[in-house]
Short mmCIF file of C-alpha atoms in Angstrom, two decimals:
data_model
loop_
_atom_site.label_atom_id
_atom_site.label_comp_id
_atom_site.label_asym_id
_atom_site.label_seq_id
_atom_site.Cartn_x
_atom_site.Cartn_y
_atom_site.Cartn_z
CA MET A 200 -42.58 -119.62 32.03
CA ALA A 201 -45.99 -120.94 33.25
CA ALA A 202 -47.51 -123.47 31.45
CA GLY A 203 -49.50 -122.79 28.15
CA THR A 204 -48.54 -118.81 28.14
CA GLU A 205 -47.37 -118.00 24.82
CA ARG A 206 -44.42 -116.17 23.99
CA GLN A 207 -44.74 -113.67 21.26
CA ASP A 208 -43.24 -112.68 18.80
CA ALA A 209 -41.49 -109.12 19.19
CA GLY A 210 -39.88 -108.68 15.42
CA THR A 211 -36.37 -109.54 14.14
CA TYR A 212 -34.04 -106.30 13.89
CA ASP A 213 -30.73 -105.64 13.03
CA TYR A 214 -29.07 -104.63 16.57
CA VAL A 215 -30.87 -105.01 19.53
CA ILE A 216 -30.02 -103.05 22.61
CA VAL A 217 -30.80 -104.37 26.03
CA GLY A 218 -30.64 -101.19 28.85
CA ALA A 219 -31.92 -97.59 27.77
CA GLY A 220 -29.28 -95.76 30.14
CA SER A 221 -26.15 -93.68 28.89
CA ALA A 222 -24.43 -95.68 27.18
CA GLY A 223 -28.15 -97.86 25.19
CA CYS A 224 -29.52 -94.56 24.16
CA CYS A 225 -26.40 -92.98 22.74
CA LEU A 226 -25.73 -96.60 20.75
CA ALA A 227 -29.39 -96.72 19.99
CA ASN A 228 -29.29 -93.26 17.94
CA ARG A 229 -25.24 -93.83 16.54
CA LEU A 230 -26.97 -97.09 14.92
CA SER A 231 -29.84 -96.11 13.66
CA ALA A 232 -28.36 -92.71 12.20
CA ASP A 233 -28.13 -95.65 9.12
CA PRO A 234 -31.42 -95.65 7.44
CA ASP A 235 -30.11 -100.02 6.35
CA VAL A 236 -30.32 -101.03 9.87
CA SER A 237 -33.38 -101.90 12.21
CA VAL A 238 -32.53 -101.07 16.27
CA LEU A 239 -34.58 -102.32 19.35
CA LEU A 240 -34.14 -100.87 22.50
CA LEU A 241 -35.55 -102.19 25.38
CA GLU A 242 -36.04 -100.68 28.57
CA ALA A 243 -37.28 -101.98 31.74
CA GLY A 244 -38.56 -98.85 33.66
CA GLY A 245 -40.84 -96.17 32.20
CA ARG A 246 -40.63 -93.05 29.52
CA ASP A 247 -39.30 -90.23 31.67
CA SER A 248 -42.12 -87.90 32.00
CA TRP A 249 -42.01 -87.49 35.77
CA HIS A 250 -41.12 -83.37 36.99
CA TRP A 251 -38.86 -85.08 38.75
CA ILE A 252 -36.94 -86.12 36.37
CA HIS A 253 -36.25 -83.03 34.72
CA ILE A 254 -35.71 -80.67 38.42
CA PRO A 255 -32.20 -80.48 39.11
CA VAL A 256 -32.51 -81.48 42.97
CA GLY A 257 -35.06 -83.83 41.66
CA TYR A 258 -31.95 -86.72 42.79
CA LEU A 259 -33.32 -86.47 45.92
CA TYR A 260 -36.79 -88.19 45.07
CA THR A 261 -35.99 -90.21 42.07
CA MET A 262 -32.97 -92.78 44.06
CA ASN A 263 -34.73 -95.03 45.83
CA THR A 264 -38.02 -95.11 44.00
CA PRO A 265 -39.20 -98.08 42.13
CA ARG A 266 -40.49 -95.03 39.69
CA THR A 267 -37.32 -94.85 38.33
CA ASP A 268 -34.50 -96.90 40.28
CA TRP A 269 -34.30 -100.11 41.02
CA CYS A 270 -33.53 -99.82 44.44
CA PHE A 271 -30.70 -102.35 45.06
CA LYS A 272 -28.82 -102.78 48.05
CA THR A 273 -25.66 -104.25 48.91
CA GLU A 274 -25.27 -107.04 51.36
CA ALA A 275 -23.76 -106.46 54.69
CA GLU A 276 -19.87 -104.99 54.46
CA ALA A 277 -17.71 -105.63 56.72
CA GLY A 278 -15.17 -102.81 55.55
CA LEU A 279 -18.27 -100.55 56.43
CA ASN A 280 -18.11 -102.41 60.38
CA GLY A 281 -21.80 -104.28 59.33
CA ARG A 282 -23.55 -101.67 56.82
CA ALA A 283 -25.34 -102.33 54.00
CA LEU A 284 -25.93 -99.71 51.84
CA ASN A 285 -28.75 -98.73 49.86
CA TYR A 286 -27.30 -99.18 45.51
CA PRO A 287 -28.89 -96.78 42.96
CA ARG A 288 -29.42 -97.69 39.07
CA GLY A 289 -31.72 -95.70 37.33
CA ARG A 290 -34.95 -97.58 35.90
CA VAL A 291 -36.02 -95.42 33.41
CA LEU A 292 -35.50 -93.93 30.21
CA GLY A 293 -31.43 -92.31 30.31
CA GLY A 294 -31.08 -94.81 32.82
CA SER A 295 -28.36 -93.18 35.67
CA SER A 296 -28.48 -90.53 34.14
CA SER A 297 -31.70 -89.37 34.11
CA ILE A 298 -31.60 -89.77 38.38
CA ASN A 299 -27.63 -88.97 38.98
CA GLY A 300 -25.54 -86.22 40.17
CA MET A 301 -25.31 -84.43 36.15
CA ILE A 302 -21.36 -84.46 36.77
CA TYR A 303 -19.77 -84.44 33.52
CA MET A 304 -16.34 -86.11 34.11
CA ARG A 305 -14.16 -87.58 32.05
CA GLY A 306 -10.99 -88.69 34.63
CA GLN A 307 -7.62 -88.40 33.46
CA ALA A 308 -5.80 -89.04 30.37
CA ARG A 309 -3.88 -91.92 32.35
CA ASP A 310 -6.70 -94.20 33.31
CA TYR A 311 -7.44 -95.36 29.40
CA ASP A 312 -3.16 -94.89 28.21
CA ASN A 313 -3.18 -98.05 30.59
CA TRP A 314 -6.22 -99.41 29.52
CA ARG A 315 -4.34 -99.68 26.18
CA GLN A 316 -1.23 -101.39 28.48
CA PHE A 317 -3.46 -104.00 29.99
CA GLY A 318 -3.72 -105.45 26.23
CA ASN A 319 -6.52 -103.00 24.57
CA PRO A 320 -5.73 -100.94 21.61
CA GLY A 321 -7.83 -98.02 20.48
CA TRP A 322 -8.72 -97.14 24.18
CA ALA A 323 -6.10 -94.75 24.98
CA TRP A 324 -6.77 -90.90 25.72
CA SER A 325 -5.61 -90.40 22.22
CA ASP A 326 -8.21 -92.93 20.69
CA VAL A 327 -11.28 -91.42 23.52
CA LEU A 328 -10.54 -87.82 23.55
CA PRO A 329 -12.52 -87.47 19.95
CA LEU A 330 -15.29 -89.94 21.15
CA PHE A 331 -16.14 -87.93 24.25
CA LYS A 332 -15.36 -84.88 21.86
CA ARG A 333 -18.28 -85.73 19.35
CA SER A 334 -20.92 -86.09 22.21
CA GLU A 335 -20.53 -83.13 23.69
CA ASP A 336 -22.07 -79.78 23.55
CA HIS A 337 -19.98 -77.85 25.57
CA PHE A 338 -21.06 -74.33 26.95
CA ALA A 339 -17.67 -72.40 25.75
CA GLY A 340 -18.30 -74.82 22.36
CA GLY A 341 -15.51 -76.80 20.79
CA ASP A 342 -11.77 -76.65 21.32
CA ASP A 343 -8.62 -79.20 21.30
CA PHE A 344 -10.46 -80.84 24.49
CA HIS A 345 -14.50 -79.74 24.16
CA GLY A 346 -16.73 -80.70 21.21
CA GLY A 347 -19.36 -78.18 20.76
CA ASP A 348 -22.05 -79.55 18.14
CA GLY A 349 -23.10 -82.79 19.77
CA GLU A 350 -26.52 -83.84 21.77
CA LEU A 351 -24.62 -84.24 25.25
CA ARG A 352 -25.19 -80.55 26.94
CA VAL A 353 -22.32 -79.20 29.27
CA GLU A 354 -23.03 -76.19 31.56
CA GLU A 355 -21.66 -74.00 34.40
CA GLN A 356 -23.93 -74.32 37.69
CA ARG A 357 -26.36 -71.47 37.96
CA LEU A 358 -24.83 -70.99 41.64
CA SER A 359 -22.48 -70.15 44.11
CA TRP A 360 -21.83 -70.11 47.93
CA GLU A 361 -19.83 -67.91 50.17
CA ILE A 362 -18.91 -71.39 51.78
CA LEU A 363 -17.47 -73.09 48.68
CA ASP A 364 -15.60 -69.92 47.58
CA ALA A 365 -13.78 -70.86 50.75
CA PHE A 366 -13.33 -74.08 50.41
CA ARG A 367 -11.44 -73.02 47.29
CA GLU A 368 -9.21 -70.71 48.99
CA ALA A 369 -8.40 -73.17 51.74
CA ALA A 370 -7.87 -76.11 49.42
CA ALA A 371 -5.25 -73.79 47.30
CA GLU A 372 -4.00 -72.46 50.52
CA SER A 373 -2.79 -76.19 51.27
CA GLY A 374 -1.68 -76.96 47.68
CA ILE A 375 -4.77 -77.92 45.94
CA PRO A 376 -4.89 -75.03 42.72
CA PRO A 377 -8.02 -73.43 41.34
CA THR A 378 -9.15 -74.46 37.99
CA THR A 379 -11.98 -74.49 35.46
CA ASP A 380 -11.84 -77.23 33.64
CA PHE A 381 -11.22 -80.94 34.99
CA ASN A 382 -11.82 -82.57 31.73
CA ARG A 383 -8.84 -82.09 29.63
CA GLY A 384 -7.11 -84.97 30.55
CA ASP A 385 -5.20 -83.88 33.89
CA ASN A 386 -8.12 -83.08 36.26
CA GLU A 387 -5.55 -81.85 39.47
CA GLY A 388 -7.03 -78.38 41.30
CA CYS A 389 -10.29 -77.36 42.77
CA GLY A 390 -13.20 -75.19 41.13
CA TYR A 391 -16.88 -75.52 40.38
CA PHE A 392 -18.04 -79.17 38.69
CA GLN A 393 -19.69 -78.59 35.01
CA VAL A 394 -23.18 -80.40 34.82
CA ASN A 395 -24.79 -81.82 31.82
CA GLN A 396 -28.02 -79.43 32.12
CA ARG A 397 -29.67 -76.99 29.48
CA LYS A 398 -30.22 -73.78 31.40
CA GLY A 399 -31.14 -75.27 34.56
CA VAL A 400 -32.85 -78.46 33.76
CA ARG A 401 -31.21 -82.02 33.71
CA TRP A 402 -30.05 -83.31 30.40
CA SER A 403 -30.50 -86.45 30.46
CA ALA A 404 -29.03 -89.74 27.71
CA ALA A 405 -32.37 -89.63 26.91
CA LYS A 406 -32.95 -85.86 25.63
CA ALA A 407 -29.49 -86.15 24.09
CA PHE A 408 -29.52 -88.94 21.90
CA LEU A 409 -33.62 -90.21 21.37
CA ARG A 410 -35.77 -87.33 22.00
CA PRO A 411 -34.19 -85.86 18.72
CA ILE A 412 -34.30 -89.50 16.94
CA GLU A 413 -38.15 -89.78 17.95
CA GLY A 414 -39.32 -89.91 13.92
CA ARG A 415 -37.05 -92.52 12.37
CA SER A 416 -38.63 -95.34 11.60
CA ASN A 417 -35.50 -98.38 11.55
CA LEU A 418 -36.07 -97.41 15.52
CA THR A 419 -38.02 -99.19 18.51
CA VAL A 420 -38.08 -98.22 21.47
CA MET A 421 -39.96 -100.52 23.74
CA THR A 422 -41.00 -99.66 27.42
CA ARG A 423 -41.74 -101.64 31.04
CA ALA A 424 -39.18 -104.29 28.76
CA GLN A 425 -37.60 -106.44 31.72
CA ALA A 426 -34.65 -109.00 29.51
CA GLU A 427 -35.37 -112.19 31.12
CA ARG A 428 -32.80 -114.31 29.18
CA LEU A 429 -30.24 -114.63 26.10
CA VAL A 430 -31.62 -116.64 23.30
CA LEU A 431 -28.35 -118.70 22.11
CA ASP A 432 -28.24 -121.30 19.09
CA GLY A 433 -24.40 -123.01 20.13
CA ARG A 434 -22.21 -120.71 20.00
CA ARG A 435 -23.99 -117.48 18.85
CA VAL A 436 -26.69 -115.11 20.39
CA THR A 437 -29.95 -114.44 17.70
CA GLY A 438 -32.12 -112.88 19.88
CA ILE A 439 -33.81 -112.23 23.85
CA ASP A 440 -36.61 -112.93 25.69
CA PHE A 441 -38.26 -110.61 27.72
CA GLN A 442 -41.10 -109.67 29.59
CA GLN A 443 -43.26 -106.30 28.94
CA ASP A 444 -46.12 -105.66 30.72
CA GLY A 445 -45.79 -109.39 32.06
CA GLN A 446 -46.18 -110.73 28.77
CA PRO A 447 -43.43 -112.90 27.55
CA ARG A 448 -42.21 -111.81 24.51
CA ARG A 449 -39.18 -112.59 22.33
CA ALA A 450 -37.21 -110.96 19.71
CA ALA A 451 -34.64 -111.99 17.14
CA ALA A 452 -31.18 -110.49 15.98
CA ARG A 453 -29.62 -110.73 12.25
CA GLY A 454 -26.80 -108.94 14.17
CA GLU A 455 -25.94 -108.43 17.23
CA VAL A 456 -27.65 -108.59 20.53
CA VAL A 457 -25.82 -105.36 22.76
CA LEU A 458 -25.98 -105.66 26.56
CA SER A 459 -25.90 -101.89 27.85
CA ALA A 460 -27.68 -103.02 31.43
CA GLY A 461 -24.70 -101.39 33.24
CA ALA A 462 -22.31 -103.37 35.77
CA VAL A 463 -25.46 -104.60 37.62
CA GLY A 464 -27.60 -105.64 34.99
CA SER A 465 -24.95 -106.90 32.19
CA PRO A 466 -23.30 -109.74 34.64
CA GLN A 467 -27.03 -110.39 35.70
CA LEU A 468 -28.39 -111.29 32.20
CA LEU A 469 -25.45 -112.65 31.21
CA GLN A 470 -25.42 -115.71 34.38
CA LEU A 471 -29.14 -115.84 34.08
CA SER A 472 -28.27 -116.79 30.63
CA GLY A 473 -26.41 -119.78 31.28
CA ILE A 474 -22.73 -117.83 30.69
CA GLY A 475 -20.23 -117.21 33.46
CA PRO A 476 -18.68 -118.71 36.36
CA GLY A 477 -19.88 -122.27 36.43
CA ALA A 478 -20.30 -123.36 39.86
CA LEU A 479 -22.18 -120.34 40.34
CA LEU A 480 -24.74 -121.06 37.41
CA GLN A 481 -24.89 -124.72 39.18
CA ALA A 482 -25.79 -123.64 42.14
CA GLN A 483 -28.08 -121.68 41.38
CA GLY A 484 -29.58 -124.22 38.90
CA ILE A 485 -28.90 -123.08 35.60
CA ASP A 486 -27.62 -124.99 32.12
CA VAL A 487 -23.33 -123.40 31.41
CA ALA A 488 -23.87 -122.74 28.28
CA HIS A 489 -21.14 -120.66 28.27
CA GLU A 490 -18.44 -121.14 31.05
CA LEU A 491 -16.80 -117.50 31.58
CA PRO A 492 -15.35 -116.87 34.90
CA GLY A 493 -15.16 -113.42 34.81
CA VAL A 494 -18.99 -112.23 34.39
CA GLY A 495 -19.52 -110.48 37.69
CA GLU A 496 -16.01 -110.14 39.01
CA ASN A 497 -14.04 -107.11 39.03
CA LEU A 498 -16.95 -105.68 40.78
CA GLN A 499 -15.81 -101.79 41.61
CA ASP A 500 -16.63 -98.15 42.75
CA HIS A 501 -15.46 -95.08 44.66
CA LEU A 502 -16.26 -94.83 48.13
CA GLN A 503 -17.04 -91.42 49.49
CA LEU A 504 -16.11 -90.75 53.20
CA ARG A 505 -18.58 -88.05 53.94
CA MET A 506 -17.21 -85.42 56.24
CA ILE A 507 -19.49 -82.49 58.30
CA PHE A 508 -18.18 -79.33 59.65
CA LYS A 509 -20.12 -77.46 61.57
CA ILE A 510 -20.19 -73.56 60.44
CA GLN A 511 -21.46 -69.97 61.76
CA ASN A 512 -20.92 -66.76 60.07
CA THR A 513 -22.45 -67.69 56.73
CA LYS A 514 -25.57 -69.37 55.57
CA THR A 515 -25.83 -73.01 54.18
CA LEU A 516 -29.07 -74.99 52.94
CA ASN A 517 -29.57 -75.95 56.38
CA LYS A 518 -31.05 -73.44 57.41
CA GLN A 519 -32.43 -72.20 54.24
CA VAL A 520 -34.54 -74.98 54.26
CA GLN A 521 -36.03 -74.83 57.76
CA SER A 522 -38.63 -72.16 56.69
CA LEU A 523 -41.80 -72.55 54.78
CA PHE A 524 -40.67 -68.93 53.34
CA GLY A 525 -37.03 -70.32 52.93
CA LYS A 526 -38.42 -73.60 50.75
CA ALA A 527 -41.13 -71.02 49.33
CA LEU A 528 -38.18 -68.43 47.95
CA MET A 529 -36.35 -71.69 46.57
CA GLY A 530 -39.37 -72.43 44.77
CA LEU A 531 -39.98 -69.17 43.41
CA GLU A 532 -36.31 -68.28 42.12
CA TYR A 533 -36.31 -71.98 40.24
CA ALA A 534 -39.79 -71.14 38.57
CA LEU A 535 -38.63 -67.69 37.40
CA PHE A 536 -35.16 -67.59 36.35
CA ARG A 537 -33.95 -71.46 36.32
CA ARG A 538 -31.04 -70.73 38.97
CA GLY A 539 -30.92 -71.21 42.95
CA PRO A 540 -31.11 -74.43 45.32
CA LEU A 541 -33.02 -76.24 43.15
CA SER A 542 -30.79 -76.02 39.95
CA MET A 543 -28.53 -78.29 42.30
CA ALA A 544 -26.46 -81.25 41.43
CA PRO A 545 -25.69 -82.99 44.07
CA SER A 546 -22.48 -82.00 44.79
CA GLN A 547 -21.23 -78.17 43.51
CA LEU A 548 -17.35 -77.94 44.27
CA GLY A 549 -14.79 -80.82 43.30
CA ALA A 550 -10.94 -81.19 44.05
CA PHE A 551 -8.78 -84.05 42.55
CA ALA A 552 -5.47 -84.19 45.01
CA LYS A 553 -3.27 -86.40 45.53
CA SER A 554 -2.88 -88.61 49.11
CA ASP A 555 0.91 -88.06 48.81
CA PRO A 556 2.76 -85.88 46.89
CA ALA A 557 5.02 -88.44 45.67
CA ARG A 558 2.00 -89.69 43.23
CA GLU A 559 2.08 -89.12 39.62
CA THR A 560 -1.60 -87.82 38.68
CA PRO A 561 -4.28 -87.12 42.10
CA ASP A 562 -5.90 -90.13 43.45
CA LEU A 563 -8.14 -88.31 46.20
CA GLN A 564 -11.73 -86.76 44.84
CA TYR A 565 -13.83 -84.45 46.35
CA HIS A 566 -17.09 -83.68 46.39
CA VAL A 567 -18.26 -80.13 48.68
CA GLN A 568 -22.10 -79.05 49.60
CA PRO A 569 -23.20 -76.51 51.43
CA LEU A 570 -25.69 -78.75 53.26
CA SER A 571 -25.87 -82.14 56.04
CA LEU A 572 -28.06 -84.75 56.54
CA PRO A 573 -27.63 -88.12 58.76
CA LYS A 574 -27.44 -90.20 55.83
CA PHE A 575 -28.99 -89.79 52.05
CA GLY A 576 -32.48 -89.77 52.16
CA GLU A 577 -33.26 -87.69 55.90
CA PRO A 578 -33.95 -84.04 56.63
CA LEU A 579 -30.93 -82.03 56.25
CA HIS A 580 -29.24 -81.14 60.10
CA ASP A 581 -31.22 -78.35 61.88
CA PHE A 582 -27.07 -76.44 62.02
CA PRO A 583 -25.33 -74.84 59.67
CA ALA A 584 -22.71 -77.03 57.87
CA PHE A 585 -21.11 -78.07 55.20
CA THR A 586 -19.98 -82.08 53.66
CA ALA A 587 -17.11 -82.69 52.24
CA SER A 588 -17.24 -86.46 50.62
CA VAL A 589 -13.95 -87.59 49.67
CA CYS A 590 -12.86 -90.60 47.84
CA ASN A 591 -10.25 -92.58 46.67
CA LEU A 592 -9.99 -93.09 43.21
CA ARG A 593 -8.36 -95.96 42.27
CA PRO A 594 -9.77 -98.35 45.09
CA GLU A 595 -7.77 -101.90 44.75
CA SER A 596 -10.72 -104.13 47.15
CA ARG A 597 -12.54 -105.78 44.40
CA GLY A 598 -16.17 -107.41 44.54
CA THR A 599 -18.64 -109.11 42.17
CA ILE A 600 -22.30 -109.24 41.26
CA HIS A 601 -24.03 -112.64 41.36
CA ILE A 602 -27.65 -113.80 40.75
CA ARG A 603 -29.00 -114.78 43.43
CA SER A 604 -31.31 -117.17 42.06
CA ALA A 605 -32.61 -117.97 38.17
CA ASP A 606 -35.53 -115.78 38.81
CA PHE A 607 -34.98 -112.71 36.56
CA ARG A 608 -37.01 -110.42 38.75
CA GLU A 609 -34.80 -111.06 41.98
CA ALA A 610 -32.24 -108.73 42.10
CA PRO A 611 -28.85 -110.11 42.59
CA VAL A 612 -26.40 -110.14 45.47
CA ILE A 613 -24.70 -107.36 45.58
CA LYS A 614 -20.98 -107.61 47.32
CA PRO A 615 -18.77 -104.25 46.31
CA ASN A 616 -16.47 -105.55 49.23
CA TYR A 617 -15.52 -101.76 50.35
CA LEU A 618 -12.18 -101.21 52.05
CA THR A 619 -11.12 -105.23 52.06
CA ALA A 620 -7.89 -104.02 50.54
CA ALA A 621 -5.26 -102.77 53.28
CA HIS A 622 -4.24 -100.24 50.46
CA ASP A 623 -7.54 -98.91 50.33
CA ARG A 624 -7.64 -98.41 54.33
CA THR A 625 -4.76 -96.38 53.77
CA ILE A 626 -5.83 -94.39 51.47
CA ALA A 627 -8.80 -93.84 53.44
CA ALA A 628 -6.67 -92.44 56.62
CA ALA A 629 -4.85 -90.33 54.47
CA ALA A 630 -7.69 -88.65 52.67
CA LEU A 631 -9.07 -87.70 55.82
CA ARG A 632 -5.90 -86.35 57.70
CA LEU A 633 -6.34 -84.35 54.18
CA THR A 634 -9.30 -82.70 54.67
CA ARG A 635 -8.50 -81.56 58.07
CA ARG A 636 -5.48 -79.87 57.02
CA ILE A 637 -7.99 -78.16 54.04
CA CYS A 638 -10.22 -77.02 56.89
CA ALA A 639 -8.12 -75.75 58.75
CA ALA A 640 -6.65 -73.60 56.32
CA PRO A 641 -7.05 -70.12 56.64
CA ALA A 642 -9.44 -69.09 54.44
CA LEU A 643 -11.83 -70.89 56.09
CA GLN A 644 -11.38 -70.20 59.69
CA ARG A 645 -14.00 -67.59 59.72
CA PHE A 646 -16.82 -69.57 59.68
CA GLN A 647 -14.50 -71.67 62.54
CA PRO A 648 -15.24 -74.95 61.08
CA GLU A 649 -15.97 -77.72 63.62
CA GLU A 650 -15.44 -81.60 63.16
CA PHE A 651 -18.90 -83.27 63.45
CA LEU A 652 -18.32 -86.62 61.60
CA PRO A 653 -16.23 -88.71 61.90
CA GLY A 654 -14.70 -86.35 64.98
CA ALA A 655 -11.27 -84.74 65.86
CA ALA A 656 -10.89 -87.37 68.11
CA ILE A 657 -10.10 -89.77 66.35
CA GLU A 658 -6.16 -90.17 65.45
CA SER A 659 -4.36 -92.90 64.89
CA GLU A 660 -4.30 -94.99 61.75
CA GLU A 661 -6.74 -97.62 62.61
CA ASP A 662 -9.08 -96.18 64.52
CA LEU A 663 -9.54 -93.51 61.15
CA ALA A 664 -9.94 -96.60 58.97
CA LYS A 665 -12.42 -97.70 61.01
CA ALA A 666 -14.29 -94.32 61.01
CA ALA A 667 -14.38 -94.50 56.98
CA GLY A 668 -16.38 -97.25 57.50
CA ASP A 669 -18.82 -95.63 59.76
CA ILE A 670 -18.94 -92.90 57.40
CA GLY A 671 -18.43 -94.24 53.82
CA THR A 672 -20.70 -94.79 51.44
CA THR A 673 -20.98 -95.39 47.46
CA ILE A 674 -20.98 -92.17 44.97
CA PHE A 675 -22.88 -94.15 42.51
CA HIS A 676 -20.07 -95.07 40.03
CA PRO A 677 -20.23 -99.17 39.58
CA VAL A 678 -17.90 -100.26 37.05
CA GLY A 679 -15.59 -103.44 35.36
CA THR A 680 -18.04 -106.58 35.94
CA CYS A 681 -17.79 -107.21 32.75
CA LYS A 682 -14.08 -106.30 31.91
CA MET A 683 -12.15 -106.51 28.92
CA GLY A 684 -9.44 -107.58 28.08
CA SER A 685 -7.46 -110.43 27.02
CA ASP A 686 -6.70 -112.11 30.59
CA ALA A 687 -8.71 -115.31 32.07
CA GLY A 688 -11.16 -112.99 33.90
CA ALA A 689 -11.69 -110.57 30.71
CA VAL A 690 -15.15 -110.96 29.24
CA VAL A 691 -15.13 -108.81 26.42
CA ASP A 692 -12.36 -108.36 23.89
CA PRO A 693 -11.12 -105.36 23.27
CA ARG A 694 -14.26 -104.46 20.18
CA LEU A 695 -15.94 -105.38 23.08
CA ARG A 696 -17.42 -109.17 21.34
CA VAL A 697 -17.83 -111.25 24.29
CA GLN A 698 -15.14 -114.10 24.55
CA GLY A 699 -16.20 -117.13 22.81
CA LEU A 700 -19.54 -116.18 21.78
CA GLN A 701 -21.03 -114.64 18.16
CA GLY A 702 -23.41 -112.25 17.91
CA LEU A 703 -22.61 -110.28 21.57
CA ARG A 704 -21.41 -107.60 22.90
CA VAL A 705 -21.29 -105.28 26.15
CA ALA A 706 -20.96 -101.66 26.23
CA ASP A 707 -21.34 -100.12 29.20
CA ALA A 708 -19.27 -99.02 32.22
CA SER A 709 -19.51 -102.99 33.07
CA ILE A 710 -16.57 -103.14 30.45
CA MET A 711 -13.99 -100.82 32.23
CA PRO A 712 -10.57 -102.70 33.32
CA THR A 713 -10.21 -100.35 35.68
CA ILE A 714 -12.15 -97.68 36.92
CA THR A 715 -11.87 -93.78 35.87
CA SER A 716 -10.85 -91.23 37.91
CA GLY A 717 -13.98 -89.40 38.32
CA ASN A 718 -18.24 -89.60 38.18
CA THR A 719 -18.19 -92.49 35.11
CA ASN A 720 -21.81 -91.47 33.26
CA ALA A 721 -19.18 -89.43 30.37
CA PRO A 722 -17.39 -92.29 29.81
CA ALA A 723 -20.08 -94.59 29.50
CA ILE A 724 -21.16 -92.36 26.92
CA MET A 725 -17.91 -92.86 25.29
CA ILE A 726 -18.07 -96.61 25.66
CA ALA A 727 -21.42 -96.41 23.22
CA GLU A 728 -19.65 -94.09 20.83
CA LYS A 729 -17.19 -96.57 20.37
CA ALA A 730 -19.48 -99.61 20.14
CA ALA A 731 -21.01 -97.45 17.53
CA VAL A 732 -17.80 -97.15 15.49
CA MET A 733 -16.81 -100.47 15.69
CA MET A 734 -19.89 -101.92 15.20
CA ARG A 735 -20.59 -99.96 12.13
CA GLU A 736 -16.94 -101.22 10.98
CA ASP A 737 -17.59 -104.85 11.26
CA ARG A 738 -20.91 -104.25 9.11
CA GLN A 739 -19.14 -102.79 6.29
CA ALA A 740 -16.76 -105.65 6.55
CA SER A 741 -18.93 -107.70 6.13
CA ILE A 742 -21.25 -106.65 3.73
#
């Protein structure tokens, strides 16, 4: 802070939550439901008032745009043959739920049962299923697996494509059965994704959890407020320093500070506050307030391998966007009916499959799209095609999030280390082969699929693994960098309290010991539900 600059007092609250993303919005809602407590929610980005946030296809504009995205990049990745990737993370009310693919996916029961086996009681599937249901407003109403009274709307997509229906038939012919619901504990099968939308409009965490409670006098939401560092008094966290519109401010916490800044932001803030691996902090000129070696380690992400197939005899979005008439028709269909391509999630058809029939549960996920493009953000190809992206759900490669300097404004060093584990390269080759088998099945032959990427001539195990590095890209699921557990690398305990400190928890996807078997937005919200229950229990116990 510059000499002579005073830090304004932003007030004292029972709870201070850093990050108004998927987890932070839910947590603010649940904690402020108690009128006897005061809650401050800090968000580095602005309000979610931009129209492209709400039109589903607007993800094309909200990603890689400073208005709504942190615009992070990875380092050059050896496993990706020297490529660096854009690494979108939401920087707006709603966080990544305001820019993501809107897919509602919980993962597999096995994921959470394994968390319990790792020494985290209370996190098994039977424990977390009621928390998923609590948030959910499912289009078909409540039952044993779904909630019908929650805030987070889940609906079927408002479109279909002939080529996607054919891919689903081809998957069935290849041993992947049809399914209508991926969220009942076993997600094996192929079907259209259900999405967080309401009548063709994105339904973010901000809409679900913040808008209904805007009138609560005990909840304060501050936007354009970027956290600088935690305030510590010995081993207790007592508040947070932040800047709002360039003005240094400090908020105090009578009870707890909760980091919900995500798998990038939460470890970054801990490290900036002197909490983390000592050698890293000292190298950046930061005094070590609390040695915690696991902060920023254990980064996991899903790497999608984008296989593209040219086709004939059917329409795809590639051709539809080539003409002004086609674009106008899409706009009119959305304006009148909230249907059609502008209501599309980035991926429409999904599948969960096994790379090897001997596996207990599916370890591959497909995102299938009636379009193709050279890379995200570039125009669609001028030939009809579809993309079948496939990812290894349980990668063994582990990466890191490390601060680049002591300056809170500087983006951290992001190293996912994709495909560095031999197991991941083996699974990548198997995934590409399985996709080829599906595309060779009878149901797709009337469209004459021709492999465009990575290319049918690539066949050996070694060449397929290298090709995976050429066509692989993030599917935006970073987790694990403040992992939960009791081992030497754990950052939080099963109640999400930061090890060795008081008054500080982490509640977001960074606490996952291992990545869930699917998209990660719904699990992040579940983690916030769990955090709220535990925090309210602990508050009652202390009264």
